[in-house]
Coordinates of C-alpha atoms and ligand atoms in Angstrom, one line a residue:
M1 CA 107.8 75.8 113.6
C2 CA 107.0 73.0 111.1
G3 CA 108.8 73.4 107.8
I4 CA 107.1 72.7 104.5
V5 CA 108.5 72.2 101.0
G6 CA 107.0 71.4 97.6
M7 CA 108.4 70.8 94.2
L8 CA 107.1 70.4 90.6
A9 CA 109.8 69.2 88.2
K10 CA 110.7 67.0 85.3
R11 CA 113.2 65.0 87.5
Q12 CA 112.7 62.9 90.6
V13 CA 111.8 65.0 93.6
A14 CA 112.0 62.9 96.7
G15 CA 115.7 63.4 97.5
I16 CA 115.5 67.1 96.7
L17 CA 112.5 67.5 99.1
V18 CA 114.5 65.8 101.9
D19 CA 117.4 68.2 101.2
G20 CA 115.0 71.1 101.5
L21 CA 113.6 69.7 104.7
R22 CA 117.2 69.5 106.1
R23 CA 117.5 73.2 105.7
L24 CA 114.1 73.6 107.6
E25 CA 114.8 71.1 110.3
Y26 CA 115.5 73.9 112.8
R27 CA 111.7 74.6 112.6
G28 CA 110.7 71.2 114.1
Y29 CA 112.1 67.8 114.4
D30 CA 109.8 65.3 116.0
S31 CA 108.7 63.6 112.8
A32 CA 108.9 64.1 109.0
G33 CA 107.4 62.9 105.8
I34 CA 107.0 63.4 102.1
A35 CA 104.3 62.5 99.5
T36 CA 104.7 62.2 95.8
L37 CA 102.6 61.0 92.9
V38 CA 103.6 57.5 91.8
D39 CA 101.8 56.5 88.6
S40 CA 99.5 59.5 89.4
K41 CA 98.5 58.0 92.8
I42 CA 99.5 59.4 96.2
D43 CA 102.2 57.7 98.0
T44 CA 103.9 58.7 101.2
R45 CA 106.9 57.9 103.5
R46 CA 106.8 59.2 107.1
A47 CA 109.0 58.6 110.1
V48 CA 109.1 59.6 113.7
G49 CA 112.1 61.5 115.1
K50 CA 114.8 63.5 113.3
L51 CA 114.8 63.9 109.5
Q52 CA 117.5 61.2 109.3
A53 CA 114.9 58.6 110.2
L54 CA 112.9 59.6 107.1
A55 CA 116.1 59.6 104.9
D56 CA 116.8 56.1 106.2
K57 CA 113.3 55.0 105.4
L58 CA 113.6 56.4 101.9
A59 CA 116.9 54.6 101.4
E60 CA 115.0 51.3 102.2
E61 CA 111.8 52.2 100.4
P62 CA 112.5 54.8 97.7
L63 CA 109.7 57.0 96.4
S64 CA 109.6 58.0 92.8
G65 CA 107.6 61.0 91.3
T66 CA 108.2 64.4 89.8
V67 CA 105.8 66.3 92.0
G68 CA 105.8 66.2 95.8
I69 CA 105.5 67.8 99.2
G70 CA 107.5 67.4 102.4
H71 CA 107.2 68.4 106.1
T72 CA 109.2 68.5 109.2
R73 CA 107.0 68.6 112.3
W74 CA 106.8 70.4 115.6
A75 CA 103.8 68.8 117.2
T76 CA 100.8 70.9 118.2
H77 CA 97.8 68.6 117.9
G78 CA 98.7 65.0 118.5
R79 CA 101.9 63.5 119.8
P80 CA 104.8 62.7 117.5
S81 CA 103.9 59.4 115.7
V82 CA 103.8 58.1 112.2
D83 CA 100.0 58.5 112.0
N84 CA 100.3 62.1 113.1
A85 CA 103.3 62.9 110.9
H86 CA 102.5 64.9 107.7
P87 CA 101.6 64.6 104.9
H88 CA 98.0 63.9 105.7
F89 CA 96.2 62.4 102.8
S90 CA 93.2 60.7 101.2
E91 CA 93.0 58.7 98.0
Y92 CA 92.7 62.1 96.2
V93 CA 94.9 64.6 98.0
A94 CA 97.9 65.0 100.2
V95 CA 98.6 68.0 102.4
V96 CA 101.4 69.4 104.5
H97 CA 100.6 72.2 106.9
N98 CA 102.4 74.7 109.2
G99 CA 100.1 76.4 111.6
I100 CA 96.9 75.5 113.5
V101 CA 93.4 75.0 112.2
E102 CA 91.3 76.3 115.1
N103 CA 87.9 75.0 113.9
Y104 CA 89.2 71.4 113.2
R105 CA 87.0 69.7 115.7
E106 CA 83.9 71.1 114.0
L107 CA 85.2 70.2 110.5
R108 CA 86.2 66.7 111.6
K109 CA 82.8 66.0 113.1
E110 CA 81.0 67.2 110.0
L111 CA 83.3 65.2 107.7
E112 CA 83.1 62.0 109.9
E113 CA 79.3 62.3 109.7
K114 CA 79.7 62.2 105.9
G115 CA 81.8 59.0 106.1
H116 CA 85.3 60.3 106.0
I117 CA 87.7 58.1 108.1
F118 CA 90.3 60.0 110.0
K119 CA 93.6 58.2 110.9
S120 CA 95.4 60.9 113.0
E121 CA 94.8 63.2 115.9
T122 CA 95.9 66.2 114.0
D123 CA 94.1 69.4 112.9
T124 CA 95.7 69.1 109.5
E125 CA 93.9 65.9 108.5
S126 CA 90.6 67.8 108.4
I127 CA 92.1 69.9 105.5
A128 CA 92.8 66.8 103.5
H129 CA 89.3 65.5 104.0
L130 CA 87.7 68.8 103.4
I131 CA 89.4 69.2 100.0
T132 CA 88.5 65.6 99.2
D133 CA 84.9 66.3 100.0
Y134 CA 84.8 69.1 97.5
L135 CA 86.7 67.0 94.9
R136 CA 84.0 64.3 95.3
Q137 CA 81.4 67.0 94.6
G138 CA 83.0 67.4 91.2
L139 CA 85.1 70.5 91.8
S140 CA 88.5 70.9 90.2
P141 CA 91.5 70.8 92.5
Q142 CA 91.8 74.6 92.2
K143 CA 88.1 75.2 93.1
A144 CA 88.1 72.5 95.8
T145 CA 91.1 74.2 97.4
A146 CA 89.6 77.7 97.2
A147 CA 86.4 76.4 98.7
A148 CA 88.2 74.6 101.5
L149 CA 90.4 77.6 102.4
K150 CA 87.2 79.6 103.0
R151 CA 86.1 77.1 105.7
L152 CA 89.4 77.1 107.6
E153 CA 89.9 79.3 110.7
G154 CA 93.3 79.8 112.2
A155 CA 96.8 80.1 110.7
F156 CA 98.3 78.1 108.0
A157 CA 100.8 77.6 105.2
L158 CA 99.8 74.7 103.0
A159 CA 101.3 72.7 100.2
I160 CA 99.0 70.3 98.4
I161 CA 99.2 67.6 95.6
F162 CA 96.3 65.9 93.9
A163 CA 96.1 62.3 92.6
G164 CA 95.9 62.2 88.8
H165 CA 97.5 65.7 88.5
D166 CA 101.2 65.2 88.0
D167 CA 101.4 68.8 86.7
L168 CA 99.9 70.6 89.7
L169 CA 101.1 71.8 93.1
I170 CA 99.0 74.2 95.2
G171 CA 100.2 76.4 98.1
A172 CA 98.3 78.7 100.4
R173 CA 99.1 81.1 103.1
R174 CA 97.2 82.7 106.0
G175 CA 99.2 83.6 109.1
S176 CA 102.2 81.4 108.3
P177 CA 104.9 82.2 105.8
L178 CA 105.2 80.6 102.4
A179 CA 107.6 81.4 99.6
V180 CA 107.3 80.4 95.9
G181 CA 110.6 79.6 94.1
Y182 CA 111.1 80.0 90.4
G183 CA 113.6 77.5 88.9
D184 CA 114.7 76.5 85.5
G185 CA 111.8 74.5 84.2
E186 CA 110.7 73.6 87.7
M187 CA 109.0 75.4 90.6
Y188 CA 109.1 75.2 94.4
L189 CA 107.3 76.0 97.6
G190 CA 109.1 76.5 100.9
S191 CA 108.5 77.9 104.4
D192 CA 111.3 80.3 103.8
A193 CA 113.9 81.2 101.1
L194 CA 116.6 79.2 103.0
A195 CA 114.8 75.9 102.2
L196 CA 115.1 76.8 98.5
A197 CA 118.5 78.4 98.6
P198 CA 120.5 75.8 96.5
L199 CA 117.6 75.5 94.0
T200 CA 116.8 79.1 93.2
N201 CA 117.4 82.7 94.4
R202 CA 114.2 84.0 92.7
I203 CA 111.5 84.1 95.3
S204 CA 108.0 85.5 95.7
Y205 CA 106.4 85.7 99.1
L206 CA 102.7 85.0 99.3
E207 CA 100.7 87.7 101.1
E208 CA 98.0 87.1 103.7
G209 CA 95.2 85.0 102.2
D210 CA 97.0 84.2 98.9
W211 CA 97.0 80.8 97.3
V212 CA 99.0 79.7 94.4
E213 CA 98.9 77.2 91.5
L214 CA 102.2 75.9 90.2
S215 CA 102.0 74.1 86.9
P216 CA 104.3 73.7 83.8
A217 CA 102.5 76.7 82.4
G218 CA 103.8 78.8 85.3
V219 CA 102.7 80.4 88.5
V220 CA 99.3 81.8 89.1
I221 CA 98.7 83.6 92.4
H222 CA 95.3 84.4 93.7
D223 CA 94.3 86.6 96.6
E224 CA 91.7 85.7 99.2
T225 CA 88.9 86.7 96.9
D226 CA 90.4 84.2 94.3
A227 CA 91.3 87.1 92.0
I228 CA 94.5 86.7 90.1
V229 CA 97.3 88.9 91.5
S230 CA 101.0 89.4 90.9
R231 CA 103.6 89.4 93.6
K232 CA 107.1 90.8 93.3
V233 CA 109.9 88.4 92.5
H234 CA 112.8 89.0 94.9
E235 CA 116.5 88.0 94.2
T236 CA 117.8 86.6 97.5
N237 CA 121.5 86.5 98.2
L238 CA 121.3 83.2 100.1
S239 CA 123.4 80.3 99.0
G240 CA 123.3 76.7 100.0
A241 CA 126.9 77.1 101.3
A242 CA 125.8 79.6 103.9
I243 CA 124.2 77.0 106.0
G244 CA 126.9 74.4 106.6
K245 CA 128.5 73.7 110.0
G246 CA 132.0 74.1 108.5
E247 CA 134.7 72.9 110.9
Y248 CA 132.4 73.2 114.0
R249 CA 130.7 70.5 115.8
H250 CA 127.5 72.4 116.2
F251 CA 125.8 75.3 114.4
M252 CA 125.5 77.0 117.8
L253 CA 129.3 77.0 118.3
K254 CA 129.9 78.2 114.7
E255 CA 127.4 81.0 115.2
I256 CA 129.0 82.0 118.5
F257 CA 132.4 82.2 116.7
E258 CA 130.9 84.2 113.8
Q259 CA 130.0 87.1 116.2
P260 CA 133.1 89.3 115.7
A261 CA 132.5 89.3 111.9
V262 CA 128.7 89.7 111.9
I263 CA 128.7 92.5 114.6
G264 CA 131.4 94.2 112.4
D265 CA 129.2 93.8 109.3
T266 CA 126.1 95.1 111.0
M267 CA 128.0 98.1 112.4
A268 CA 129.6 98.8 109.0
A269 CA 126.1 99.1 107.5
L270 CA 125.0 101.7 110.0
T271 CA 128.1 103.8 110.6
S272 CA 131.1 105.3 108.8
T273 CA 134.6 104.3 109.6
D274 CA 135.3 107.7 111.2
N275 CA 132.6 107.0 113.7
H276 CA 129.5 108.8 112.4
L277 CA 126.1 107.2 112.1
S278 CA 124.8 106.5 108.6
M279 CA 121.4 105.0 109.5
P280 CA 118.3 104.8 107.4
P281 CA 115.8 107.5 108.4
V282 CA 113.2 106.2 110.9
P283 CA 109.5 106.5 110.2
F284 CA 108.9 108.9 113.1
D285 CA 110.5 112.0 114.6
W286 CA 112.7 111.0 117.5
K287 CA 112.2 114.5 119.0
A288 CA 108.5 114.2 118.9
V289 CA 108.2 110.6 120.3
P290 CA 106.9 110.8 123.9
R291 CA 107.6 107.2 124.7
L292 CA 108.8 104.2 122.8
T293 CA 107.3 100.7 122.9
I294 CA 109.6 97.7 122.2
V295 CA 107.9 94.3 121.6
A296 CA 109.5 90.9 121.0
C297 CA 109.7 87.4 122.3
G298 CA 112.4 85.4 124.1
T299 CA 116.0 86.4 123.4
A300 CA 114.9 89.2 121.2
S301 CA 112.9 90.7 124.1
Y302 CA 116.0 90.6 126.2
A303 CA 117.8 92.6 123.5
G304 CA 114.9 95.0 123.8
L305 CA 115.3 95.2 127.5
V306 CA 119.0 96.2 127.1
A307 CA 117.9 98.8 124.6
K308 CA 115.5 100.3 127.2
Y309 CA 118.5 101.3 129.3
W310 CA 120.3 102.7 126.2
F311 CA 117.3 104.8 125.0
E312 CA 116.6 106.1 128.5
Q313 CA 120.2 106.9 129.3
L314 CA 121.5 108.1 125.9
A315 CA 118.4 109.6 124.5
G316 CA 116.3 110.6 127.5
L317 CA 113.4 108.5 125.9
G318 CA 111.2 106.4 128.2
V319 CA 110.7 102.9 126.9
D320 CA 108.1 100.1 127.6
V321 CA 109.4 96.7 126.8
D322 CA 106.7 94.1 126.2
I323 CA 106.5 90.4 125.6
A324 CA 104.6 90.1 122.3
S325 CA 102.3 87.4 123.5
E326 CA 101.1 89.6 126.4
F327 CA 101.1 92.8 124.5
R328 CA 98.9 91.5 121.7
Y329 CA 95.9 90.6 123.9
R330 CA 96.2 93.3 126.6
G331 CA 94.4 96.0 124.6
S332 CA 97.1 98.5 125.5
P333 CA 96.0 102.1 124.7
M334 CA 98.3 103.7 122.2
A335 CA 98.4 107.4 121.4
Q336 CA 98.1 108.1 117.6
G337 CA 101.4 108.8 116.0
G338 CA 103.4 106.8 118.6
A339 CA 106.4 104.7 117.8
M340 CA 107.1 101.0 118.2
V341 CA 110.2 98.9 117.6
V342 CA 109.7 95.2 117.0
I343 CA 112.7 92.8 117.2
S344 CA 112.8 89.4 115.5
Q345 CA 115.5 87.2 114.1
S346 CA 113.1 85.2 111.9
G347 CA 110.7 88.0 111.1
E348 CA 108.0 85.4 111.3
T349 CA 107.2 85.0 115.1
A350 CA 103.4 84.9 115.2
D351 CA 103.0 86.9 118.5
T352 CA 105.4 89.6 117.4
L353 CA 103.7 89.9 114.1
A354 CA 100.3 90.2 115.8
A355 CA 101.7 92.9 118.1
L356 CA 102.9 94.7 115.0
T357 CA 99.5 94.5 113.4
Y358 CA 97.8 95.7 116.6
A359 CA 100.2 98.7 116.8
K360 CA 99.6 99.6 113.2
E361 CA 95.9 99.4 113.7
H362 CA 96.3 101.8 116.6
G363 CA 98.2 104.4 114.6
Q364 CA 101.8 103.5 115.5
K365 CA 104.7 103.8 113.1
V366 CA 106.7 100.6 113.4
L367 CA 110.4 100.1 112.9
A368 CA 111.5 96.5 112.7
V369 CA 114.9 95.1 113.7
V370 CA 115.0 91.8 111.8
N371 CA 117.5 89.4 110.4
V372 CA 115.5 87.7 107.5
A373 CA 115.3 90.4 104.9
H374 CA 111.9 89.7 103.2
S375 CA 110.2 88.2 106.2
T376 CA 106.6 89.0 107.0
I377 CA 107.6 91.4 109.8
A378 CA 110.0 93.1 107.6
R379 CA 107.4 93.6 104.8
Q380 CA 104.7 94.8 107.2
S381 CA 106.8 97.4 109.1
D382 CA 107.3 101.0 108.1
C383 CA 111.0 100.7 108.2
V384 CA 113.6 97.9 108.6
V385 CA 117.0 98.0 110.1
Q386 CA 118.5 94.6 109.3
T387 CA 120.9 92.6 111.5
L388 CA 123.4 91.3 109.1
C389 CA 124.2 88.0 110.9
G390 CA 123.4 85.6 108.1
P391 CA 121.2 82.6 108.5
E392 CA 120.9 81.5 112.2
I393 CA 120.3 77.8 112.2
S394 CA 120.9 76.8 115.8
V395 CA 117.6 76.9 117.7
A396 CA 119.3 78.8 120.6
S397 CA 119.9 82.3 119.3
T398 CA 123.4 83.8 119.7
K399 CA 124.6 86.0 116.9
A400 CA 121.2 87.3 116.2
F401 CA 121.1 88.6 119.8
T402 CA 124.5 90.5 119.6
T403 CA 123.7 92.0 116.2
Q404 CA 120.3 93.1 117.5
L405 CA 122.1 94.8 120.4
T406 CA 124.4 96.4 117.8
V407 CA 121.5 97.8 115.8
L408 CA 119.6 98.9 118.9
F409 CA 122.7 100.7 120.3
C410 CA 123.1 102.6 117.0
L411 CA 119.3 103.5 117.1
A412 CA 119.7 104.8 120.7
L413 CA 122.6 107.0 119.6
Q414 CA 120.6 108.2 116.6
A415 CA 117.7 109.1 119.0
G416 CA 120.1 110.7 121.5
L417 CA 121.6 112.9 118.9
A418 CA 118.2 113.9 117.4
R419 CA 116.9 114.7 120.9
G420 CA 120.0 116.7 121.8
V421 CA 120.8 114.5 124.7
I422 CA 124.2 113.6 123.4
D423 CA 126.4 115.3 120.9
E424 CA 128.5 114.2 117.9
A425 CA 131.6 113.9 120.1
R426 CA 129.9 111.5 122.5
V427 CA 128.4 109.5 119.6
S428 CA 131.9 109.2 118.1
T429 CA 133.4 107.9 121.5
L430 CA 130.6 105.4 121.9
L431 CA 130.9 104.2 118.3
Q432 CA 134.6 103.7 118.8
A433 CA 133.7 101.6 121.9
L434 CA 131.4 99.6 119.8
R435 CA 134.0 99.2 117.1
E436 CA 136.4 97.6 119.6
V437 CA 133.9 95.0 120.7
P438 CA 134.5 92.4 117.9
A439 CA 138.3 92.3 118.7
K440 CA 137.4 91.9 122.4
I441 CA 135.0 89.1 121.6
T442 CA 137.8 87.4 119.6
D443 CA 139.9 87.5 122.8
V444 CA 137.1 85.8 124.8
L445 CA 136.7 83.2 122.1
R446 CA 140.4 82.5 122.1
E447 CA 140.0 81.5 125.8
D448 CA 136.9 79.4 125.4
H449 CA 138.7 76.3 126.9
K450 CA 138.4 78.1 130.3
L451 CA 134.6 78.2 129.9
Q452 CA 134.7 74.6 128.9
E453 CA 136.4 73.8 132.2
L454 CA 133.9 76.0 134.1
A455 CA 131.1 74.1 132.5
Q456 CA 132.2 70.9 134.2
H457 CA 131.3 72.6 137.5
M458 CA 127.8 73.5 136.2
A459 CA 126.8 70.3 134.6
D460 CA 125.6 68.6 137.8
A461 CA 123.6 71.6 139.1
K462 CA 119.9 71.3 139.4
D463 CA 119.3 75.0 139.5
V464 CA 121.4 78.0 138.6
L465 CA 120.8 81.7 139.4
Y466 CA 122.1 84.5 137.1
L467 CA 122.4 88.0 138.5
G468 CA 123.2 91.3 136.9
R469 CA 122.4 95.0 137.3
G470 CA 121.6 97.7 134.8
T471 CA 122.2 96.5 131.2
L472 CA 123.7 93.3 132.6
F473 CA 120.3 92.4 134.2
P474 CA 118.8 91.5 130.8
L475 CA 122.0 89.5 130.2
A476 CA 121.3 87.5 133.3
L477 CA 117.9 86.7 131.9
E478 CA 119.5 85.7 128.6
G479 CA 122.1 83.6 130.3
A480 CA 119.5 81.7 132.2
L481 CA 117.4 81.2 129.1
K482 CA 120.3 79.9 127.1
L483 CA 121.2 77.4 129.9
K484 CA 117.6 76.2 130.3
E485 CA 117.1 75.8 126.5
I486 CA 120.1 73.6 125.7
S487 CA 121.2 71.9 128.9
Y488 CA 117.7 71.5 130.5
I489 CA 119.1 72.8 133.8
H490 CA 116.6 75.0 135.6
A491 CA 117.9 78.6 135.7
E492 CA 116.6 82.0 136.7
G493 CA 117.8 85.5 135.8
Y494 CA 117.4 88.2 138.5
P495 CA 118.3 91.8 138.9
A496 CA 121.1 91.5 141.6
G497 CA 119.2 94.1 143.8
E498 CA 116.2 91.8 144.0
L499 CA 118.2 89.0 145.6
K500 CA 117.2 89.9 149.1
H501 CA 113.6 90.1 148.2
G502 CA 113.2 86.4 147.7
P503 CA 115.7 84.4 145.7
I504 CA 118.3 84.5 148.4
A505 CA 116.3 81.8 150.2
L506 CA 117.4 79.4 147.5
I507 CA 121.1 79.8 148.1
D508 CA 123.0 76.8 149.4
E509 CA 126.3 75.2 148.5
S510 CA 124.8 73.2 145.6
M511 CA 123.6 76.2 143.7
P512 CA 125.9 78.1 141.3
V513 CA 125.2 81.8 141.2
V514 CA 126.5 83.3 138.0
V515 CA 127.2 87.1 138.5
L516 CA 127.7 89.4 135.5
A517 CA 129.5 92.4 136.9
P518 CA 131.9 94.6 134.9
H519 CA 133.6 97.3 137.0
D520 CA 131.0 100.0 136.2
N521 CA 129.2 102.5 138.4
L522 CA 127.0 99.7 139.9
F523 CA 129.9 97.4 140.7
E524 CA 130.1 98.1 144.4
K525 CA 126.4 97.3 144.8
T526 CA 126.7 94.0 143.0
S527 CA 129.9 93.3 144.9
S528 CA 127.8 93.5 148.2
N529 CA 125.3 91.1 146.7
I530 CA 128.2 88.7 146.0
Q531 CA 129.2 88.9 149.7
E532 CA 125.7 88.0 150.7
V533 CA 125.7 84.9 148.5
V534 CA 129.2 83.8 149.6
A535 CA 128.2 84.4 153.3
R536 CA 125.4 81.8 152.8
G537 CA 127.7 79.2 151.3
G538 CA 126.7 80.0 147.7
K539 CA 129.0 79.2 144.8
V540 CA 129.6 82.5 143.0
I541 CA 130.8 82.3 139.4
L542 CA 131.8 85.8 138.6
F543 CA 132.3 87.3 135.1
T544 CA 134.1 90.6 135.5
D545 CA 137.1 92.6 134.3
K546 CA 140.6 93.1 135.9
K547 CA 139.4 96.1 137.9
G548 CA 136.4 94.2 139.1
L549 CA 138.6 91.3 140.2
A550 CA 141.0 93.6 142.0
N551 CA 138.1 95.3 143.9
M552 CA 136.3 92.1 144.9
G553 CA 136.4 91.8 148.7
T554 CA 135.6 88.1 148.9
K555 CA 137.1 85.5 146.6
P556 CA 134.3 83.9 144.5
Y557 CA 134.2 80.2 143.7
W558 CA 135.2 81.0 140.1
V559 CA 136.2 84.1 138.2
T560 CA 136.3 84.6 134.4
T561 CA 138.2 87.8 133.7
L562 CA 137.0 89.6 130.5
P563 CA 138.6 92.4 128.5
D564 CA 138.0 95.9 129.7
V565 CA 135.2 97.5 127.8
D566 CA 133.2 100.8 127.9
P567 CA 130.3 100.0 130.2
A568 CA 127.9 101.2 127.5
V569 CA 128.7 98.3 125.3
A570 CA 129.5 95.7 128.0
P571 CA 126.3 93.7 127.4
I572 CA 127.4 92.8 123.9
L573 CA 130.7 91.5 125.1
Y574 CA 129.3 89.7 128.2
A575 CA 126.8 87.9 126.0
V576 CA 129.5 85.7 124.5
P577 CA 130.9 84.0 127.6
V578 CA 127.4 83.4 128.8
Q579 CA 126.6 81.7 125.5
L580 CA 129.8 79.6 125.7
L581 CA 129.0 78.5 129.3
A582 CA 125.6 77.3 128.2
Y583 CA 127.0 75.6 125.2
Y584 CA 129.8 73.7 127.0
T585 CA 127.4 72.8 129.9
A586 CA 125.0 71.2 127.4
L587 CA 128.0 69.5 125.7
S588 CA 129.1 67.9 128.9
K589 CA 125.6 66.8 129.6
G590 CA 125.3 65.3 126.2
T591 CA 122.1 67.1 125.1
D592 CA 121.2 67.8 121.5
V593 CA 122.7 71.3 121.4
D594 CA 121.4 72.5 118.0
Q595 CA 118.0 70.9 118.3
P596 CA 117.0 70.9 122.0
R597 CA 113.9 68.9 123.0
N598 CA 110.5 70.4 122.6
L599 CA 111.8 73.6 120.9
A600 CA 111.7 74.9 117.4
K601 CA 113.2 78.0 115.9
S602 CA 110.8 80.5 114.3
V603 CA 107.6 80.2 116.4
T604 CA 104.9 80.7 113.8
V605 CA 102.0 79.5 115.9
E606 CA 100.7 81.1 119.1
Ligands
F6R701 C1 116.2 81.7 122.4 C2 115.5 81.9 121.2 C3 114.0 82.4 121.2 C4 113.8 83.5 120.2 C5 112.3 83.9 120.1 C6 112.0 85.0 119.2 O1 117.5 81.2 122.2 O2 116.0 81.7 120.1 O3 113.7 82.9 122.5 O4 114.6 84.6 120.5 O5 111.6 82.7 119.8 O6 112.3 84.6 117.9 P1 112.5 85.7 116.7 O7 113.7 86.5 117.1 O8 112.7 84.9 115.5 O9 111.2 86.5 116.7

């Protein structure tokens, strides 16, 4: 959600800043801009739309300079326009910002009364004028920034340059992530390590309230009291190569096809080849935990909902799954010593992070399932089990979801074993079932042309219903979310048993009803629901296995037959055709699959 970069070097920075923004474009793509110092004066280029519009503008009107900042925007305050695009600037200072300044109206009023002229509708511009005001009072850039930071309320990551100071770049963090990159004779700022991947793998992460001065003399980090502090330098294993589309048309398709490999990698880190668990110890005693709370947003919360079934069935452990944005404000009572699992691909989702903070303040031990290794959520949790799916660039999450399921399944087995609900033999059988999933996904991927054909039948739909029972109910929610996000078709996920309690009123011949129903112990029940839909002229699109097909009374409109799989791990396999269906439907509608309208990956504001 808004990406920022900054660079201080001896070479020209404009092109390198744009390359960095390309790797952050998944965070927002309604406008972009950069600012550098040209002859020590602030100069900017900004453009509305995708980053390419900025690149085109720079080709026509190049920008020189060896220090600069860049931004790709996901609008919060003010519609996408050149005036609202970052950087925001005065004669003295230029600022890029990720986050929301909550007291900007009050600041703006105060600064306007002092004669500052605002040119945008954004909250960010108040930061530029506030720093300018302190500079005019004679403060140094460092002191002016420190003074301004103390006046800001809300969440932010900032990168700032100053007219007349070609050797200075300042960054600050409160609530939104910011990484400092150490190069060879040059230094960088970025919203994440990925932005800086081709430039350096030596990264420090600012802590809450930190601000940093980058100059040829080196890096000086201050905490919120302005005291100088040191922050660990991490070596990342990211490379620029990891974020190409390869032979694929879209990142989403590439990431769908990576799933057999990344599920295998994630499983290999948590299990031995002879089907024993080799998990990191959790920060609580599974036997003593009375109930587990799982908190996440969006797709990650649906992974949590699948895990609820697993923990309850395999470990006899009751689970509450909560949407982070609801949990954080509800004031939920939590017994001291309780356990929480947070799930997040990015590890930066603002609501999930706030839920984590709440839980820790209320005496909970927190285990995080995250993909980005040194993310804020990873750093603030008591224990991390990483999904090893590599960078996920497509805004619609796919491989993060199935690797989250892989980790959560292993955690449920660990809990089940510790609580004496299942034994080693059962764990071994279930791990063998999980081990076979990647090959079965490969079989599904080999037949993806069939889903492409099915997508032609979905593309004209106005509404689509997704149904499932048990662990396939969260998959129905996930299928509907994927379709909504990238094809803009309205879709709803429902537990199949709820059909008669309302949604059946929607059924007519124009509405596809996607049913996810492997032949498990709930199949007969779902099969009855299918009859009810067919009897009302509904268009059932059934995802099942051979046995399911053989036992289907009525012939659905369309059947996709999937490989047989142990019901315990079925949601991991069934995620893939559901993703492909959304992908191909979006493709046939001609939408922007990797960067769907209004969305951004990594939601770092509330
Ligand atoms: C959907 C999607 C989102 C994310 C959600 C949480 O395709 O990607 O719903 O799952 O924003 O993001 P993370 O996992 O980064 O916390």
